[in-house]
mmCIF file of C-alpha atoms and ligand atoms in Angstrom:
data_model
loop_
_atom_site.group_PDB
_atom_site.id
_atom_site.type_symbol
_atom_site.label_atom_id
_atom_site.label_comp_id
_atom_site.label_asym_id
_atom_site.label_seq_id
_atom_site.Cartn_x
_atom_site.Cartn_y
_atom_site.Cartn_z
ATOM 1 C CA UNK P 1 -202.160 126.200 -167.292
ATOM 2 C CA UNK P 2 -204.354 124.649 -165.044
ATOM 3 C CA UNK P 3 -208.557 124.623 -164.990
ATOM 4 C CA UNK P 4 -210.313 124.808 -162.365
ATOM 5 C CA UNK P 5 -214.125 124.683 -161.530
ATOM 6 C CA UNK P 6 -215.547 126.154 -158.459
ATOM 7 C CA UNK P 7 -218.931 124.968 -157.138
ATOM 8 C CA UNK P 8 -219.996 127.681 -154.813
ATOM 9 C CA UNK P 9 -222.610 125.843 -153.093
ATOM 10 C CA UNK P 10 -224.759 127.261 -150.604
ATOM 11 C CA UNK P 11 -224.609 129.109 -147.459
ATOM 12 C CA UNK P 12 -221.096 130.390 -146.322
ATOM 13 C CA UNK P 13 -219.568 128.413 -149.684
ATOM 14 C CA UNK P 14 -219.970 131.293 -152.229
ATOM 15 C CA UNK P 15 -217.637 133.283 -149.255
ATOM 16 C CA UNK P 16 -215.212 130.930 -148.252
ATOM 17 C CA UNK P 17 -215.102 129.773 -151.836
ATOM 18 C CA UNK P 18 -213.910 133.601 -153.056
ATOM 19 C CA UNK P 19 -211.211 133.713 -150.385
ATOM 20 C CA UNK P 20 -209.466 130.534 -151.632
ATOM 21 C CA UNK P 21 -209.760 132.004 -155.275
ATOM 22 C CA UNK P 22 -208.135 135.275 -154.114
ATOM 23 C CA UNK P 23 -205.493 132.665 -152.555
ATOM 24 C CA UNK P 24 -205.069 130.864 -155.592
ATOM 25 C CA UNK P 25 -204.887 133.765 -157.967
ATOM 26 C CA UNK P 26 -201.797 135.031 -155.155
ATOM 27 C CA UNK P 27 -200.225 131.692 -156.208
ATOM 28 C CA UNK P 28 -200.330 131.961 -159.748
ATOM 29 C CA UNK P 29 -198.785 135.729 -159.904
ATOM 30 C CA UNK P 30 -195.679 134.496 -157.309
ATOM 31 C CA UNK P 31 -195.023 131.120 -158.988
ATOM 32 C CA UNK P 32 -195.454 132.341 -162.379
ATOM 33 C CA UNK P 33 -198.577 130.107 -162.867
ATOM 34 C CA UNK P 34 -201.864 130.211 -164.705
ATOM 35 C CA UNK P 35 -205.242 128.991 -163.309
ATOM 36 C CA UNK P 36 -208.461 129.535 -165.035
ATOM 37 C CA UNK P 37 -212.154 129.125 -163.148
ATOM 38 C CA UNK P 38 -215.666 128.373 -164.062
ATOM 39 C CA UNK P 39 -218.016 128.479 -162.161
ATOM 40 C CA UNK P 40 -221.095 126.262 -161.826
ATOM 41 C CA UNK P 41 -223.887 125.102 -159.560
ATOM 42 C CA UNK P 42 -224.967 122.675 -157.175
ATOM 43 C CA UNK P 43 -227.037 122.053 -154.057
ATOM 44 C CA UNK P 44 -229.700 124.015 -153.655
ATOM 45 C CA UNK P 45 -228.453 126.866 -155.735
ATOM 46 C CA UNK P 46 -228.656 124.552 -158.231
ATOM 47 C CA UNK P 47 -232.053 123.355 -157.377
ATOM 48 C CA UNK P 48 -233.630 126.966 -157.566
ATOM 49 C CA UNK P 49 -232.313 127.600 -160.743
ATOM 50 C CA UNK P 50 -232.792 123.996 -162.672
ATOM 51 C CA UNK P 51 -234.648 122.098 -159.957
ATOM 52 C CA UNK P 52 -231.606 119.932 -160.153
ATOM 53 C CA UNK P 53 -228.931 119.613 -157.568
ATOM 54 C CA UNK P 54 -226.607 118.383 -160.070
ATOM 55 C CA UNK P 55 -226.905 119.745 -163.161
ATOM 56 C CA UNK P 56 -225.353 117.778 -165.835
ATOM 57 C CA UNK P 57 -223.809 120.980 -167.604
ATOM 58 C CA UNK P 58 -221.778 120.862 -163.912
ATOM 59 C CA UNK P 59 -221.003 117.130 -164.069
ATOM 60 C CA UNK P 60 -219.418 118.059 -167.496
ATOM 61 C CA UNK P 61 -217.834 121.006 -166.441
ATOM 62 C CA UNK P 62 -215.998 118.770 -163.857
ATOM 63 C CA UNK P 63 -214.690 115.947 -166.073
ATOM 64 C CA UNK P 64 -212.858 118.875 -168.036
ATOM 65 C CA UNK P 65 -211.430 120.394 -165.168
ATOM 66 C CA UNK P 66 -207.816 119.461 -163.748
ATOM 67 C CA UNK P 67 -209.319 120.158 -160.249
ATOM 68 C CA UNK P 68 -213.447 120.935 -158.627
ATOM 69 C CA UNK P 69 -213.103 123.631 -155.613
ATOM 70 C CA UNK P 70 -216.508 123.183 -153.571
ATOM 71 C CA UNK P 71 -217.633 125.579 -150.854
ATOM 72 C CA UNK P 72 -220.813 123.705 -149.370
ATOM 73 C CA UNK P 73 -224.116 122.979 -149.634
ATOM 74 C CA UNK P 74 -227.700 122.579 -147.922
ATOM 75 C CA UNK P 75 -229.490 124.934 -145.648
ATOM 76 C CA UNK P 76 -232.905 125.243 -144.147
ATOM 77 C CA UNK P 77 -234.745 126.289 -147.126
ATOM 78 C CA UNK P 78 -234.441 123.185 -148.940
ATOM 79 C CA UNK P 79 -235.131 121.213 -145.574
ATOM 80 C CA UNK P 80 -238.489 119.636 -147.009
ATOM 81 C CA UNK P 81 -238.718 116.245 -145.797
ATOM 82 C CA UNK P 82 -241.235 115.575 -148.708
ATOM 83 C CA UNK P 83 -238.981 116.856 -151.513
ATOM 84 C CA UNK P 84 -237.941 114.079 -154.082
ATOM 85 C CA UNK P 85 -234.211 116.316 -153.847
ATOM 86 C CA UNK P 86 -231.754 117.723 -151.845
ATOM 87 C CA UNK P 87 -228.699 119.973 -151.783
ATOM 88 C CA UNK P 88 -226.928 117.295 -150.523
ATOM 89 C CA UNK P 89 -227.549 114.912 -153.194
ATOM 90 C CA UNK P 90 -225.733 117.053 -155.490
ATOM 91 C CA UNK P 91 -222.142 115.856 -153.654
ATOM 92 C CA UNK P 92 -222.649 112.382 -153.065
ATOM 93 C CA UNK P 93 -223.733 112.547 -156.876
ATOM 94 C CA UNK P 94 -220.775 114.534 -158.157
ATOM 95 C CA UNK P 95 -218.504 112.440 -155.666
ATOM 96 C CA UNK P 96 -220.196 109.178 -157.304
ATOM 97 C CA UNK P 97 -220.224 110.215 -160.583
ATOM 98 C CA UNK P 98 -216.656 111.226 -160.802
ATOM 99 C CA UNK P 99 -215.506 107.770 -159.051
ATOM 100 C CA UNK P 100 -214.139 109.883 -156.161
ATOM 101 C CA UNK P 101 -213.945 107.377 -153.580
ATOM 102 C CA UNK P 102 -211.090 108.010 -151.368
ATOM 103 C CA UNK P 103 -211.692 111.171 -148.924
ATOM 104 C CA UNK P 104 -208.575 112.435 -147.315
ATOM 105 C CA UNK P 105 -209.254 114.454 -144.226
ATOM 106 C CA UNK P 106 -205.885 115.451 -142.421
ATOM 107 C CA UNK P 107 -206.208 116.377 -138.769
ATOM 108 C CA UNK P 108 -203.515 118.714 -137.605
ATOM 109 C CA UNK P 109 -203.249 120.804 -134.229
ATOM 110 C CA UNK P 110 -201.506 124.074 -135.446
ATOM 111 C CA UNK P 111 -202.090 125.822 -132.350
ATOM 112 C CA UNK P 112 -203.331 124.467 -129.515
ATOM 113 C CA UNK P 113 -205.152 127.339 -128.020
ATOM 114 C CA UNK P 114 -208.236 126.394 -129.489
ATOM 115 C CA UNK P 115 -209.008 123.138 -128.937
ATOM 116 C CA UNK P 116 -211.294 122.271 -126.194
ATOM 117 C CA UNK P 117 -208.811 119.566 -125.173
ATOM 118 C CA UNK P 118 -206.733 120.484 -122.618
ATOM 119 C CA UNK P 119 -203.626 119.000 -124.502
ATOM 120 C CA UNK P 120 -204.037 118.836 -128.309
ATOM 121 C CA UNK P 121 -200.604 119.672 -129.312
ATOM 122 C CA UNK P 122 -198.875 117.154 -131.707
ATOM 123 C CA UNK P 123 -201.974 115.406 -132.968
ATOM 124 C CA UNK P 124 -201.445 114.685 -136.780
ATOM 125 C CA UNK P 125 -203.910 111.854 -138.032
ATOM 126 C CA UNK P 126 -204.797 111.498 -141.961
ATOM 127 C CA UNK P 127 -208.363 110.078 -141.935
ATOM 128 C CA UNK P 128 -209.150 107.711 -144.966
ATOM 129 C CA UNK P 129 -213.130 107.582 -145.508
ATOM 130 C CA UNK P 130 -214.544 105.119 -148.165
ATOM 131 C CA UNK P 131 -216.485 107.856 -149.968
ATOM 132 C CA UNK P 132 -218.740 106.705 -152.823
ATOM 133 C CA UNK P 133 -220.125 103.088 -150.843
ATOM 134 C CA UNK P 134 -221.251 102.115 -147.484
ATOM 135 C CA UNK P 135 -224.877 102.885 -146.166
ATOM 136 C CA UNK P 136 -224.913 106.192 -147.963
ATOM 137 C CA UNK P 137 -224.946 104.547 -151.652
ATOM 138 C CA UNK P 138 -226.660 100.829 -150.566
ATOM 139 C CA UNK P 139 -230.513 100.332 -151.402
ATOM 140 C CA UNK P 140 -232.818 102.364 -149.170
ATOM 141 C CA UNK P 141 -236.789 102.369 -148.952
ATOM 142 C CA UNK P 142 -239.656 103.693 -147.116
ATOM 143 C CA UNK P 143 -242.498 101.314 -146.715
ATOM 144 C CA UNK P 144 -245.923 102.672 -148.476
ATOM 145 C CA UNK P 145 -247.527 103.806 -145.102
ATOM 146 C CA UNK P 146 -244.387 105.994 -144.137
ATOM 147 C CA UNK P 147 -243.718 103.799 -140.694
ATOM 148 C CA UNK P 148 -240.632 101.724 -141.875
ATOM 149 C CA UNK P 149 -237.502 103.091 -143.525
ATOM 150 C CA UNK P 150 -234.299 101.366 -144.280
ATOM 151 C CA UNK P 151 -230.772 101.928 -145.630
ATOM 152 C CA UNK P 152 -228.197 99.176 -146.126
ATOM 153 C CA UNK P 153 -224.730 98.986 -145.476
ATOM 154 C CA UNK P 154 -223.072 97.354 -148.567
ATOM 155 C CA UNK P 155 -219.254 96.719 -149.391
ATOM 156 C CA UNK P 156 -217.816 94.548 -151.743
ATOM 157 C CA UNK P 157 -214.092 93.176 -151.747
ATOM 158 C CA UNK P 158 -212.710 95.244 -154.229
ATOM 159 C CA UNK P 159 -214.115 98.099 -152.837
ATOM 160 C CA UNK P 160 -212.187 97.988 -149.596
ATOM 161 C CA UNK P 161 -209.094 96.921 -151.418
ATOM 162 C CA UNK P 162 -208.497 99.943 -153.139
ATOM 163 C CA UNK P 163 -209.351 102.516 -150.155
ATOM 164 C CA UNK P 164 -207.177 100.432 -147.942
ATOM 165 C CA UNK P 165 -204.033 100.359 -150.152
ATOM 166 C CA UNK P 166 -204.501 103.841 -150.696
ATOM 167 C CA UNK P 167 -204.347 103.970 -147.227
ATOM 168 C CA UNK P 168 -201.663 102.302 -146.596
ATOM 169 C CA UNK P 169 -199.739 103.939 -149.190
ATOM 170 C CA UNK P 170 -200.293 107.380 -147.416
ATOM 171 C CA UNK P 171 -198.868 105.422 -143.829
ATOM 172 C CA UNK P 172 -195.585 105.121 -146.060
ATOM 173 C CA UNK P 173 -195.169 107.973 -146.770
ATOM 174 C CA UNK P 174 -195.979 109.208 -142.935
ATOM 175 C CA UNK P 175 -195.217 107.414 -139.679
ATOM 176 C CA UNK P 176 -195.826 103.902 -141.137
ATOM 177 C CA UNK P 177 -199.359 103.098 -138.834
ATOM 178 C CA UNK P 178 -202.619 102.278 -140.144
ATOM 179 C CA UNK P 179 -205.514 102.031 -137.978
ATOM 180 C CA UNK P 180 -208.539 100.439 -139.559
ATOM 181 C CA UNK P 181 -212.104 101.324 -137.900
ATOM 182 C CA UNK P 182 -214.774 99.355 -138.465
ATOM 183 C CA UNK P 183 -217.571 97.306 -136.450
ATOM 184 C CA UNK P 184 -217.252 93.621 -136.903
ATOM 185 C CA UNK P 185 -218.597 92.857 -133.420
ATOM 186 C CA UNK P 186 -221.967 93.597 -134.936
ATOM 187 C CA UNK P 187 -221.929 94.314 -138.888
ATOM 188 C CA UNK P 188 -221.381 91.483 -141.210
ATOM 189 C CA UNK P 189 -220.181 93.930 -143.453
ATOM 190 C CA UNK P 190 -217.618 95.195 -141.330
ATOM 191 C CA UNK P 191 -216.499 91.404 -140.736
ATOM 192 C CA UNK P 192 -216.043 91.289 -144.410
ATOM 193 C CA UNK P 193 -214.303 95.208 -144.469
ATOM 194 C CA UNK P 194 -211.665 93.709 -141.586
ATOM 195 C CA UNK P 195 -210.765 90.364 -143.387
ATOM 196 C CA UNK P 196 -210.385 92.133 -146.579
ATOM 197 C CA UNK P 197 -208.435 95.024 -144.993
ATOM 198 C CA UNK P 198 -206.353 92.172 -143.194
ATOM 199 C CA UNK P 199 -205.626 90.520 -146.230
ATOM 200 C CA UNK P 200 -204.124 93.567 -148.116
ATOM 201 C CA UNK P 201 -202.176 95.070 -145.221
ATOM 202 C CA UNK P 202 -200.210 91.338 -144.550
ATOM 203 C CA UNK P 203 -199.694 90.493 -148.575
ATOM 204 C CA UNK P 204 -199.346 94.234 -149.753
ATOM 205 C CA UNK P 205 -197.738 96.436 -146.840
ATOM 206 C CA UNK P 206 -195.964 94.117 -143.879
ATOM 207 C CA UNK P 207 -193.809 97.263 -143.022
ATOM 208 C CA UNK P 208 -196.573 99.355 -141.848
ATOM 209 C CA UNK P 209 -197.654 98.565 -138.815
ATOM 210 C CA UNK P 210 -201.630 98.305 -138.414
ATOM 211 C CA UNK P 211 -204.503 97.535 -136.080
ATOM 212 C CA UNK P 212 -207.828 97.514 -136.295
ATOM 213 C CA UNK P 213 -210.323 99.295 -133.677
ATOM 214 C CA UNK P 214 -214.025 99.274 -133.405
ATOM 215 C CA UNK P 215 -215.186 102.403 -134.011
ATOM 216 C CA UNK P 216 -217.593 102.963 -130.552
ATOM 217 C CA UNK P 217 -213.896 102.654 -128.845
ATOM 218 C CA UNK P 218 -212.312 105.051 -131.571
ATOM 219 C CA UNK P 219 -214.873 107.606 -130.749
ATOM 220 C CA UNK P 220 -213.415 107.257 -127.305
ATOM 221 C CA UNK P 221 -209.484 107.055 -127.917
ATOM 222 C CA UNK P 222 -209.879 109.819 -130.424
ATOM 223 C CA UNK P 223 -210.152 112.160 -126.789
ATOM 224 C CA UNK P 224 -208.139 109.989 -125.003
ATOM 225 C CA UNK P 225 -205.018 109.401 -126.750
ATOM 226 C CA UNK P 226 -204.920 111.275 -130.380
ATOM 227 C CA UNK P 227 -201.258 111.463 -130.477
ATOM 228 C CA UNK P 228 -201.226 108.030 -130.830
ATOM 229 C CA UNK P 229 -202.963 107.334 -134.460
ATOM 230 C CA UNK P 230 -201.286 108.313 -137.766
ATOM 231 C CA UNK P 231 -203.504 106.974 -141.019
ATOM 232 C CA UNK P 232 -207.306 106.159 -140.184
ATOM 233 C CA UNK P 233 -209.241 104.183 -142.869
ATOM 234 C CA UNK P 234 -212.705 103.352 -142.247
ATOM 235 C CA UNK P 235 -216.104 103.544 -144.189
ATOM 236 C CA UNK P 236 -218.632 106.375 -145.259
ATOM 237 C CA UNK P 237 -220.470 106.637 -142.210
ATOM 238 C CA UNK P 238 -217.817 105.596 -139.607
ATOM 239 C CA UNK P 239 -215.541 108.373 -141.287
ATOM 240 C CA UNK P 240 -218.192 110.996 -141.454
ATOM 241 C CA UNK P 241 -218.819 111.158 -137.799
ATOM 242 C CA UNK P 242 -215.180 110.514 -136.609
ATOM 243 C CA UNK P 243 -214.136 113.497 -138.910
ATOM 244 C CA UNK P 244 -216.726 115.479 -137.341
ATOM 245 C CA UNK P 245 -215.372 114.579 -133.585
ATOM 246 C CA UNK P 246 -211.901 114.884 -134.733
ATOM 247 C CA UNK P 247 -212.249 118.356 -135.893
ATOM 248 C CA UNK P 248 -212.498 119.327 -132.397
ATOM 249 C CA UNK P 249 -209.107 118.209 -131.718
ATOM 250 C CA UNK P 250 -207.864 121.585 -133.371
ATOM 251 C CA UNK P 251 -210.866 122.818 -132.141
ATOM 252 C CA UNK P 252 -212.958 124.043 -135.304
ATOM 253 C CA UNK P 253 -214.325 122.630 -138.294
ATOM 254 C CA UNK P 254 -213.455 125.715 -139.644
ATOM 255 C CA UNK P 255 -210.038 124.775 -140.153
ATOM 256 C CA UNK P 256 -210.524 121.237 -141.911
ATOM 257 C CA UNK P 257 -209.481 121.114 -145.828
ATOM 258 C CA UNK P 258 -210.380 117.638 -147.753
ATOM 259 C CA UNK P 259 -209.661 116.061 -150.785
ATOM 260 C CA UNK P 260 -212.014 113.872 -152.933
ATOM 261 C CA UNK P 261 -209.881 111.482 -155.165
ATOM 262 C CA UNK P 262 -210.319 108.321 -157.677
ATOM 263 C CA UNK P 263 -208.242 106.832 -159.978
ATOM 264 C CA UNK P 264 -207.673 110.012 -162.102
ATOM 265 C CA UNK P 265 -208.280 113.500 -162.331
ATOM 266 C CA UNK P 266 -210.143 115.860 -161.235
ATOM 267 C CA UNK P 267 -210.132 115.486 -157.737
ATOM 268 C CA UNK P 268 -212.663 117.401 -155.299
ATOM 269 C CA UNK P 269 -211.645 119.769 -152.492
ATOM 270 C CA UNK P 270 -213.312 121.139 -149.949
ATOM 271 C CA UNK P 271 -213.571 121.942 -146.640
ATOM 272 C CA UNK P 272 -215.545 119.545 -143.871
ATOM 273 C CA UNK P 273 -217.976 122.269 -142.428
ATOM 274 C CA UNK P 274 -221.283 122.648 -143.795
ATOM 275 C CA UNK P 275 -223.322 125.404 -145.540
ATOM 276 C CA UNK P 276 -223.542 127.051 -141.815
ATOM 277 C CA UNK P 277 -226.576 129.250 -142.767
ATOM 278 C CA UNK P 278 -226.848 130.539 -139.583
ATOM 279 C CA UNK P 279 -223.573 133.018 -140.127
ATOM 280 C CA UNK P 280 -224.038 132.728 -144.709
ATOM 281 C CA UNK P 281 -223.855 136.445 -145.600
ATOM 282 C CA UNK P 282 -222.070 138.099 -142.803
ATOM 283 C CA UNK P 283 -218.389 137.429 -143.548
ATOM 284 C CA UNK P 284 -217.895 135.900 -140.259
ATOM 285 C CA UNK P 285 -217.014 132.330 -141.963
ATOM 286 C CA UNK P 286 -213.444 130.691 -141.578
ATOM 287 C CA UNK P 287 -212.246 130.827 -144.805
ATOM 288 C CA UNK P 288 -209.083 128.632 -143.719
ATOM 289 C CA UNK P 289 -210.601 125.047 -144.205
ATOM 290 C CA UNK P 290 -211.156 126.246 -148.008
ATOM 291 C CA UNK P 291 -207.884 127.399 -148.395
ATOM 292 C CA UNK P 292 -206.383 124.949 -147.126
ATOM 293 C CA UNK P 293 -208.254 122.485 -149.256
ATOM 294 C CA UNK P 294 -207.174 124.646 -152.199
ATOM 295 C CA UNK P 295 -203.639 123.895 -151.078
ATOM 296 C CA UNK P 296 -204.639 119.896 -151.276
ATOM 297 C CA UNK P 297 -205.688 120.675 -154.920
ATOM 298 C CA UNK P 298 -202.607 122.123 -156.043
ATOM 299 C CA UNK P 299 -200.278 118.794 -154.123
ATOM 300 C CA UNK P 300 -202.715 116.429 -155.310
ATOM 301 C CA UNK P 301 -204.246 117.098 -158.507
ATOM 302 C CA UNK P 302 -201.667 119.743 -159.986
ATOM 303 C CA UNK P 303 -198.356 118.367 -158.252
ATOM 304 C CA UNK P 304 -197.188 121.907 -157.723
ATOM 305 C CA UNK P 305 -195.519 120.774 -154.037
ATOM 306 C CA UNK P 306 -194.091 124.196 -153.563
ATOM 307 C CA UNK P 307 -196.590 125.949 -154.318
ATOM 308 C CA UNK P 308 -199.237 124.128 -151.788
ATOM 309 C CA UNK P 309 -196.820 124.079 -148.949
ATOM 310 C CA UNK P 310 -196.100 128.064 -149.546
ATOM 311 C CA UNK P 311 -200.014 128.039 -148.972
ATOM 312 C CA UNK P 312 -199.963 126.121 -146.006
ATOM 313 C CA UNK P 313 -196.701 127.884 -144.316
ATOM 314 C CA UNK P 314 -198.766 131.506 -144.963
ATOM 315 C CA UNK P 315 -201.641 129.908 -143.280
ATOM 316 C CA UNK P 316 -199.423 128.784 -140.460
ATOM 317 C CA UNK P 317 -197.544 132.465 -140.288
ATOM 318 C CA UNK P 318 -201.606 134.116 -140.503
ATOM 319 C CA UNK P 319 -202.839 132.446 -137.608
ATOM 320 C CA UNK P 320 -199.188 132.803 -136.218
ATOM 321 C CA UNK P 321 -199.250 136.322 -136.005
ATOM 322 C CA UNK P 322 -203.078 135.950 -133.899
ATOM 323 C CA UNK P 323 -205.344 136.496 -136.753
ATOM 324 C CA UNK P 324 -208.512 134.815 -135.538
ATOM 325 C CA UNK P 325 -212.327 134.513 -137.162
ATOM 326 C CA UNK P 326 -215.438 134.020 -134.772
ATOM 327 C CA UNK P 327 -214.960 130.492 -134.366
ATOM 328 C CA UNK P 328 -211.482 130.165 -133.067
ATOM 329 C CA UNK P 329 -211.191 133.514 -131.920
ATOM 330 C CA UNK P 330 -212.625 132.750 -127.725
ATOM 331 C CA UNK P 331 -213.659 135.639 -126.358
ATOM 332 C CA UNK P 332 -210.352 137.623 -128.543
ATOM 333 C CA UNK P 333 -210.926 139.979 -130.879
ATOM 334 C CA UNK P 334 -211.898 138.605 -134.667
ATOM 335 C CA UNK P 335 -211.330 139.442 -138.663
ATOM 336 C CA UNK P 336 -213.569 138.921 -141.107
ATOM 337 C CA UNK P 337 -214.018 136.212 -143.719
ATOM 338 C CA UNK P 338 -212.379 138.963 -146.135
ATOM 339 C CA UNK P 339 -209.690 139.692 -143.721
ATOM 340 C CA UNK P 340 -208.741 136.401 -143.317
ATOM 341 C CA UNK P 341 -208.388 135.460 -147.204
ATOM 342 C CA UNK P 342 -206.411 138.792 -147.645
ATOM 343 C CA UNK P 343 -204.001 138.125 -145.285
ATOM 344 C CA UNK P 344 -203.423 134.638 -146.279
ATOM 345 C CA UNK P 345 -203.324 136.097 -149.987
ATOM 346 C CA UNK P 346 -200.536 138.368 -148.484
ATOM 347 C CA UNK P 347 -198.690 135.858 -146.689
ATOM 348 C CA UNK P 348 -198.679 133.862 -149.958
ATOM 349 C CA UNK P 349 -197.082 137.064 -152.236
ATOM 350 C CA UNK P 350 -194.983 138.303 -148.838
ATOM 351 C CA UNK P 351 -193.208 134.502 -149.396
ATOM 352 C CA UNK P 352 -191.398 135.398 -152.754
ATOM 353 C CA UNK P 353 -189.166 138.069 -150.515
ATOM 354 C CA UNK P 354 -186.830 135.787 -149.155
HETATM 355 C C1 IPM B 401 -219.397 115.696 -145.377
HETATM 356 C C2 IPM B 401 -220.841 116.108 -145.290
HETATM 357 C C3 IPM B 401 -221.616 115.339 -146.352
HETATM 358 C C4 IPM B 401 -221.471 113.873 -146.014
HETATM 359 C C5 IPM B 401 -223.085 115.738 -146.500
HETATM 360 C C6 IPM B 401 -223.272 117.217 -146.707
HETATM 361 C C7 IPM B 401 -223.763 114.959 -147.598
HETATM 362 O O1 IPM B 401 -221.346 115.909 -144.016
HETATM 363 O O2 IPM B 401 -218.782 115.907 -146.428
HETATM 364 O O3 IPM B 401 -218.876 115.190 -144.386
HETATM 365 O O4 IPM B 401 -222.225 113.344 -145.170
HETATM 366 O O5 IPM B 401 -220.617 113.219 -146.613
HETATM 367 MN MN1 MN B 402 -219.840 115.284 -142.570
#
């Protein structure tokens, strides 16, 4: 048996959130498996109901859980530039609190047809973003009068050890090539994230091949020449905005699962995209990036292999057979948020008829 908790969120989550559940529940009734789910809150659902974005009934929740499905969360309503919280303070505190600092964001082009590229095909790059350090956890301040505001960029040694062997463990197990991204032509902390990195890669992993990049050029060769990169490590921001650009190279965010790990369970899955507000409540949401997060859950924090790839492959034989939501749909015709999950939930059951 296997517990999970799902953290709804805000926005599209509760919706995209449901569909992976329906997915999941599909899974346990052809493997012969049993999943349990809790719900609890965060973001600003959270914050209208306890004024906290975290709730530490939901921190608890999550250390008992074998595995935390998010949704997303934020949104206009809780924009407030004077509020002493945010949604978004509710992940980087669950993602801190549970020691989850290794984000794995794979990047594959299914089908071309939607990316804006004109040749997308083949791309398959496994981003690596430091997740609990960098500029987002480092001491920030806003001078009394309101006119100065800082945030620093910290990262100590051991830090950058683990995410890079982590790394460079996944580059074994795929085409052997890490490509660090940092900027040590500027940041003395990136001078000390590239001799660290360095360091590991030659005493820890001299079969993979690896090279480092400066991530104003990545943002570039990322268009230019995707084929060629397999692992990507870099830091919290760095790997925040190249995940965001890289999305496009299968052309949606809506499509993008990712995985929230530390040195033991439960790991955190969810998709890239945001809260979306503008579409929350319409069932127009892809409900893929969810599912296929829920699909990292079950490889990485359940180790039911079969079971995730049967997930992926019905994902694969959905969008296959043309099934398309709003935002990789052009100007062809488009299911529903429901539609989607129910077909993927079919695909999954359709899989035991061999
Ligand atoms: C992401 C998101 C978050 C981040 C926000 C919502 C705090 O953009 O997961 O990429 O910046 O890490
Ligand atoms: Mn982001």
């Amino acid at each position: 048996m296997s517990h999970f908790v799902v953290l709804p969120g805000d926005g599209i989550g509760p919706e995209v959130v449901t569909e992976a559940k329906k997915v999941l529940e599909a899974v346990a009734i052809r493997f012969g498996l049993t999943f349990t789910f809790d719900e609890h809150l965060i973001g600003g659902a959270a914050i209208d109901a306890t004024g906290d974005p975290l709730p530490s009934a939901t921190v608890e929740a999550c250390r008992s859980s074998d595995a935390i499905l998010l949704g997303a969360v934020g949104g206009p309503r809780w924009d407030d530039p004077t509020a002493k919280t945010r949604p978004e303070d509710g992940l980087l505190g669950i993602r801190s609190e549970l020691g989850l600092y290794v984000n794995l964001r794979p990047i594959q082009v299914h089908f071309p047809t939607a990316s804006p590229l004109r040749d997308a095909s083949g791309v398959d790059i496994l981003f690596v973003r430091e997740l609990t350090g960098g500029i987002y956890f480092g001491p920030s301040s806003l001078s009394d009068d309101g006119t100065v505001a800082r945030n620093e960029m910290v990262y100590s040694v051991p830090e950058i050890e683990r995410v890079v062997r982590v790394a460079a463990e996944a580059a074994r197990r795929r085409r052997s090539k890490l490509t660090s991204v940092d900027k040590a032509n500027v940041l003395e902390v990136s001078r000390l994230w590239r001799r660290t990195a360095e360091r590991v890669m030659e005493d820890e992993f001299p079969d993979v091949a690896y090279e480092v990049v400066l991530v104003d050029a990545m943002a570039m060769h990322l268009l230019s020449r995707p084929r060629d990169f397999d692992v990507v490590v870099t830091g919290n921001l760095f790997g925040d905005i190249l995940t965001d650009e890289a999305s496009m190279l299968p052309g949606s965010l809506g499509l993008l699962p990712s995985a929230s790990i530390g040195d033991g369970p439960p790991g955190l899955y969810e998709p890239v995209h945001g809260s979306a507000p503008d579409i929350a409540g319409r069932n127009l949401a892809n409900p893929l990036a969810t599912i296929l997060a829920a699909a990292m859950a079950l490889r990485h924090s359940l180790d039911l292999t079969e079971p995730a790839a049967a997930v992926e492959t019905a994902v694969d034989n959905v969008l296959a057979a043309g099934l398309r939501t709003a935002d990789i749909a052009g100007t062809g015709p488009t299911v529903s948020t429901t539609e989607m999950g129910d077909a993927v939930a079919r695909a999954v059951g359709m899989g035991s008829r061999k």
